[in-house]
mmCIF file of C-alpha atoms in Angstrom:
data_model
loop_
_atom_site.group_PDB
_atom_site.id
_atom_site.type_symbol
_atom_site.label_atom_id
_atom_site.label_comp_id
_atom_site.label_asym_id
_atom_site.label_seq_id
_atom_site.Cartn_x
_atom_site.Cartn_y
_atom_site.Cartn_z
ATOM 1 C CA UNK A 1103 11.936 -42.101 7.362
ATOM 2 C CA UNK A 1104 12.872 -38.799 4.737
ATOM 3 C CA UNK A 1105 13.779 -36.066 6.997
ATOM 4 C CA UNK A 1106 12.636 -36.079 11.030
ATOM 5 C CA UNK A 1107 13.928 -33.172 12.255
ATOM 6 C CA UNK A 1108 11.813 -32.869 15.530
ATOM 7 C CA UNK A 1109 10.945 -35.534 17.954
ATOM 8 C CA UNK A 1110 9.525 -35.871 21.649
ATOM 9 C CA UNK A 1111 8.283 -38.291 23.918
ATOM 10 C CA UNK A 1112 4.605 -38.449 25.166
ATOM 11 C CA UNK A 1113 4.388 -36.885 28.776
ATOM 12 C CA UNK A 1114 1.917 -40.135 29.824
ATOM 13 C CA UNK A 1115 2.419 -43.124 27.989
ATOM 14 C CA UNK A 1116 6.450 -42.133 27.109
ATOM 15 C CA UNK A 1117 5.875 -42.668 23.647
ATOM 16 C CA UNK A 1118 8.171 -40.892 20.792
ATOM 17 C CA UNK A 1119 6.707 -38.873 18.220
ATOM 18 C CA UNK A 1120 8.090 -37.143 15.322
ATOM 19 C CA UNK A 1121 7.673 -35.113 12.833
ATOM 20 C CA UNK A 1122 8.777 -35.708 9.231
ATOM 21 C CA UNK A 1123 9.023 -33.501 5.497
ATOM 22 C CA UNK A 1124 7.074 -34.791 2.697
ATOM 23 C CA UNK A 1125 9.024 -35.411 -0.560
ATOM 24 C CA UNK A 1126 9.765 -32.453 -2.962
ATOM 25 C CA UNK A 1127 9.056 -33.209 -6.571
ATOM 26 C CA UNK A 1128 5.070 -33.982 -6.195
ATOM 27 C CA UNK A 1129 3.325 -30.669 -6.534
ATOM 28 C CA UNK A 1130 2.259 -27.896 -4.247
ATOM 29 C CA UNK A 1131 -0.163 -29.816 -2.391
ATOM 30 C CA UNK A 1132 1.584 -33.468 -2.177
ATOM 31 C CA UNK A 1133 2.308 -34.987 -0.140
ATOM 32 C CA UNK A 1134 1.326 -33.523 3.724
ATOM 33 C CA UNK A 1135 4.276 -32.958 6.047
ATOM 34 C CA UNK A 1136 3.248 -35.870 9.105
ATOM 35 C CA UNK A 1137 3.284 -36.468 12.145
ATOM 36 C CA UNK A 1138 4.315 -39.831 12.518
ATOM 37 C CA UNK A 1139 4.006 -42.037 16.085
ATOM 38 C CA UNK A 1140 7.782 -43.489 16.152
ATOM 39 C CA UNK A 1141 7.670 -47.541 17.340
ATOM 40 C CA UNK A 1142 10.442 -49.683 16.663
ATOM 41 C CA UNK A 1143 10.877 -51.998 13.731
ATOM 42 C CA UNK A 1144 8.345 -49.772 12.074
ATOM 43 C CA UNK A 1145 8.273 -48.799 8.486
ATOM 44 C CA UNK A 1146 7.245 -45.183 7.358
ATOM 45 C CA UNK A 1147 7.679 -45.595 3.730
ATOM 46 C CA UNK A 1148 10.291 -43.164 2.227
ATOM 47 C CA UNK A 1149 12.089 -43.947 -0.383
ATOM 48 C CA UNK A 1150 9.089 -45.976 -1.966
ATOM 49 C CA UNK A 1151 6.189 -44.233 -0.548
ATOM 50 C CA UNK A 1152 4.703 -40.930 0.744
ATOM 51 C CA UNK A 1153 2.016 -39.944 3.099
ATOM 52 C CA UNK A 1154 -0.566 -42.490 3.531
ATOM 53 C CA UNK A 1155 1.278 -45.681 2.511
ATOM 54 C CA UNK A 1156 0.815 -43.971 -1.291
ATOM 55 C CA UNK A 1157 3.311 -45.433 -3.466
ATOM 56 C CA UNK A 1158 5.881 -42.480 -5.222
ATOM 57 C CA UNK A 1159 6.022 -43.481 -8.580
ATOM 58 C CA UNK A 1160 8.130 -40.355 -9.116
ATOM 59 C CA UNK A 1161 10.712 -42.259 -7.473
ATOM 60 C CA UNK A 1162 12.826 -45.244 -9.410
ATOM 61 C CA UNK A 1163 13.442 -47.021 -6.069
ATOM 62 C CA UNK A 1164 11.892 -50.247 -5.548
ATOM 63 C CA UNK A 1165 11.707 -52.338 -2.431
ATOM 64 C CA UNK A 1166 12.820 -55.737 -2.160
ATOM 65 C CA UNK A 1167 10.809 -58.557 -3.282
ATOM 66 C CA UNK A 1168 7.305 -56.839 -3.127
ATOM 67 C CA UNK A 1169 5.760 -54.732 -6.046
ATOM 68 C CA UNK A 1170 6.054 -51.253 -4.470
ATOM 69 C CA UNK A 1171 2.607 -50.390 -3.970
ATOM 70 C CA UNK A 1172 1.335 -53.925 -1.833
ATOM 71 C CA UNK A 1173 4.685 -52.621 0.290
ATOM 72 C CA UNK A 1174 3.590 -49.305 0.856
ATOM 73 C CA UNK A 1175 -0.165 -50.802 1.939
ATOM 74 C CA UNK A 1176 0.908 -53.255 4.098
ATOM 75 C CA UNK A 1177 4.555 -52.824 4.935
ATOM 76 C CA UNK A 1178 4.322 -48.840 6.029
ATOM 77 C CA UNK A 1179 2.878 -47.100 9.051
ATOM 78 C CA UNK A 1180 0.079 -44.701 8.133
ATOM 79 C CA UNK A 1181 0.997 -40.850 9.336
ATOM 80 C CA UNK A 1182 -1.242 -40.018 12.423
ATOM 81 C CA UNK A 1183 -1.696 -36.636 11.389
ATOM 82 C CA UNK A 1184 -0.507 -34.561 8.127
ATOM 83 C CA UNK A 1185 0.167 -30.952 7.855
ATOM 84 C CA UNK A 1186 0.155 -28.220 4.886
ATOM 85 C CA UNK A 1187 2.233 -30.339 2.164
ATOM 86 C CA UNK A 1188 5.485 -28.160 1.697
ATOM 87 C CA UNK A 1189 5.093 -26.503 5.107
ATOM 88 C CA UNK A 1190 8.711 -27.654 6.902
ATOM 89 C CA UNK A 1191 7.885 -29.195 10.058
ATOM 90 C CA UNK A 1192 10.588 -28.574 12.152
ATOM 91 C CA UNK A 1193 10.101 -29.417 16.139
ATOM 92 C CA UNK A 1194 7.489 -30.671 18.150
ATOM 93 C CA UNK A 1195 7.349 -30.121 21.992
ATOM 94 C CA UNK A 1196 4.716 -31.677 24.613
ATOM 95 C CA UNK A 1197 3.440 -29.229 26.841
ATOM 96 C CA UNK A 1198 3.768 -31.140 30.719
ATOM 97 C CA UNK A 1199 3.936 -27.644 32.585
ATOM 98 C CA UNK A 1200 1.411 -26.162 34.682
ATOM 99 C CA UNK A 1201 1.047 -22.356 33.680
ATOM 100 C CA UNK A 1202 -0.975 -22.682 30.334
ATOM 101 C CA UNK A 1203 -4.729 -24.242 30.897
ATOM 102 C CA UNK A 1204 -4.622 -27.655 31.845
ATOM 103 C CA UNK A 1205 -6.659 -28.537 28.462
ATOM 104 C CA UNK A 1206 -2.623 -27.984 27.224
ATOM 105 C CA UNK A 1207 -1.443 -30.595 29.322
ATOM 106 C CA UNK A 1208 -0.045 -33.741 27.139
ATOM 107 C CA UNK A 1209 -0.302 -31.620 23.673
ATOM 108 C CA UNK A 1210 2.177 -30.681 21.537
ATOM 109 C CA UNK A 1211 3.273 -27.570 19.709
ATOM 110 C CA UNK A 1212 4.511 -27.885 16.163
ATOM 111 C CA UNK A 1213 6.934 -25.227 14.380
ATOM 112 C CA UNK A 1214 5.763 -25.001 10.303
ATOM 113 C CA UNK A 1215 8.773 -23.336 9.541
ATOM 114 C CA UNK A 1216 6.949 -22.271 6.350
ATOM 115 C CA UNK A 1217 7.093 -23.293 2.378
ATOM 116 C CA UNK A 1218 10.152 -22.802 -0.271
ATOM 117 C CA UNK A 1219 8.957 -24.340 -2.758
ATOM 118 C CA UNK A 1220 5.309 -23.805 -3.677
ATOM 119 C CA UNK A 1221 3.347 -21.275 -5.479
ATOM 120 C CA UNK A 1222 1.048 -20.781 -2.010
ATOM 121 C CA UNK A 1223 3.377 -20.479 1.081
ATOM 122 C CA UNK A 1224 2.012 -22.366 4.147
ATOM 123 C CA UNK A 1225 3.310 -22.705 7.156
ATOM 124 C CA UNK A 1226 4.997 -19.740 8.741
ATOM 125 C CA UNK A 1227 3.167 -20.245 12.140
ATOM 126 C CA UNK A 1228 3.130 -23.017 15.184
ATOM 127 C CA UNK A 1229 -0.126 -24.605 15.297
ATOM 128 C CA UNK A 1230 -0.798 -27.292 18.418
ATOM 129 C CA UNK A 1231 -1.556 -30.675 18.629
ATOM 130 C CA UNK A 1232 -4.680 -32.098 20.406
ATOM 131 C CA UNK A 1233 -4.112 -35.324 21.887
ATOM 132 C CA UNK A 1234 -6.403 -37.568 23.511
ATOM 133 C CA UNK A 1235 -5.822 -40.349 25.345
ATOM 134 C CA UNK A 1236 -2.373 -40.467 24.111
ATOM 135 C CA UNK A 1237 -3.620 -40.107 20.730
ATOM 136 C CA UNK A 1238 -3.383 -37.141 18.303
ATOM 137 C CA UNK A 1239 -6.804 -35.736 17.184
ATOM 138 C CA UNK A 1240 -6.905 -32.455 15.875
ATOM 139 C CA UNK A 1241 -4.336 -29.436 14.884
ATOM 140 C CA UNK A 1242 -4.935 -25.307 15.727
ATOM 141 C CA UNK A 1243 -2.569 -22.809 14.881
ATOM 142 C CA UNK A 1244 -1.489 -21.063 18.208
ATOM 143 C CA UNK A 1245 1.069 -18.487 17.634
ATOM 144 C CA UNK A 1246 0.644 -16.831 13.935
ATOM 145 C CA UNK A 1247 1.828 -13.706 12.187
ATOM 146 C CA UNK A 1248 4.895 -14.515 10.202
ATOM 147 C CA UNK A 1249 2.635 -14.601 6.901
ATOM 148 C CA UNK A 1250 1.466 -11.501 5.491
ATOM 149 C CA UNK A 1251 -2.758 -11.725 4.820
ATOM 150 C CA UNK A 1252 -2.109 -11.813 1.622
ATOM 151 C CA UNK A 1253 0.641 -14.344 1.536
ATOM 152 C CA UNK A 1254 3.362 -12.959 -0.216
ATOM 153 C CA UNK A 1255 5.547 -11.326 2.360
ATOM 154 C CA UNK A 1256 7.297 -12.840 5.301
ATOM 155 C CA UNK A 1257 7.838 -11.852 8.578
ATOM 156 C CA UNK A 1258 9.797 -14.886 9.903
ATOM 157 C CA UNK A 1259 10.887 -18.617 10.272
ATOM 158 C CA UNK A 1260 9.657 -20.375 12.529
ATOM 159 C CA UNK A 1261 12.402 -23.326 14.043
ATOM 160 C CA UNK A 1262 12.672 -24.345 17.652
ATOM 161 C CA UNK A 1263 10.850 -24.567 20.778
ATOM 162 C CA UNK A 1264 11.520 -25.110 24.403
ATOM 163 C CA UNK A 1265 9.273 -24.992 27.903
ATOM 164 C CA UNK A 1266 11.019 -22.770 30.473
ATOM 165 C CA UNK A 1267 10.988 -23.774 33.922
ATOM 166 C CA UNK A 1268 7.624 -21.281 34.369
ATOM 167 C CA UNK A 1269 6.006 -22.839 32.128
ATOM 168 C CA UNK A 1270 6.468 -19.964 29.532
ATOM 169 C CA UNK A 1271 6.831 -21.507 25.693
ATOM 170 C CA UNK A 1272 10.026 -20.379 23.808
ATOM 171 C CA UNK A 1273 9.809 -20.462 19.736
ATOM 172 C CA UNK A 1274 12.752 -19.211 17.982
ATOM 173 C CA UNK A 1275 12.616 -17.340 14.920
ATOM 174 C CA UNK A 1276 15.849 -17.933 12.647
ATOM 175 C CA UNK A 1277 15.259 -15.366 9.917
ATOM 176 C CA UNK A 1278 15.311 -12.592 12.526
ATOM 177 C CA UNK A 1279 17.197 -13.759 15.033
ATOM 178 C CA UNK A 1280 14.693 -14.416 17.952
ATOM 179 C CA UNK A 1281 13.411 -16.142 20.438
ATOM 180 C CA UNK A 1282 9.388 -15.191 21.327
ATOM 181 C CA UNK A 1283 8.284 -15.564 24.999
ATOM 182 C CA UNK A 1284 4.823 -16.659 25.239
ATOM 183 C CA UNK A 1285 3.221 -17.411 28.516
ATOM 184 C CA UNK A 1286 -0.494 -17.172 30.063
ATOM 185 C CA UNK A 1287 -1.570 -15.166 32.667
ATOM 186 C CA UNK A 1288 -5.145 -16.259 34.305
ATOM 187 C CA UNK A 1289 -7.459 -13.816 33.449
ATOM 188 C CA UNK A 1290 -5.093 -11.281 32.006
#
């Protein structure tokens, strides 16, 4: 893996999941940041491949014994989901507490710190990754507002996640040095 910063274990299946940064030399839209199921013996592509097992021809590294395109297609694991390219995935935390509505249980929160090297900024938010039977199915914005509507001004860069004993979500933001406390109150 190139740069897996955050990882956590699914509360029901015990499977480890991690978020990984894509390479930087393929332009603004490639490759997407990744959510990967971490399994012993799997190869996730780097430094030979990116994204959904695509050969990275800009990288001069070559796998031993197999042409790069064959290696990528047959010997690597594809990401389970991707996020916007260069959105800088930092952390993942599964929600296994009781405070949020029941449909949040066993889903994951992922921090997208924000892009530093693309023309049209991406990230600057927390997304919820919906899981069904232990597998990711979709994403949706959960905590936003750290990037202006015209996408020219950032108000913060999201970093870490934690779940408190009462089931609240803590979200650290390191530009301003604050921790946001996100809680849910039924009917409130």
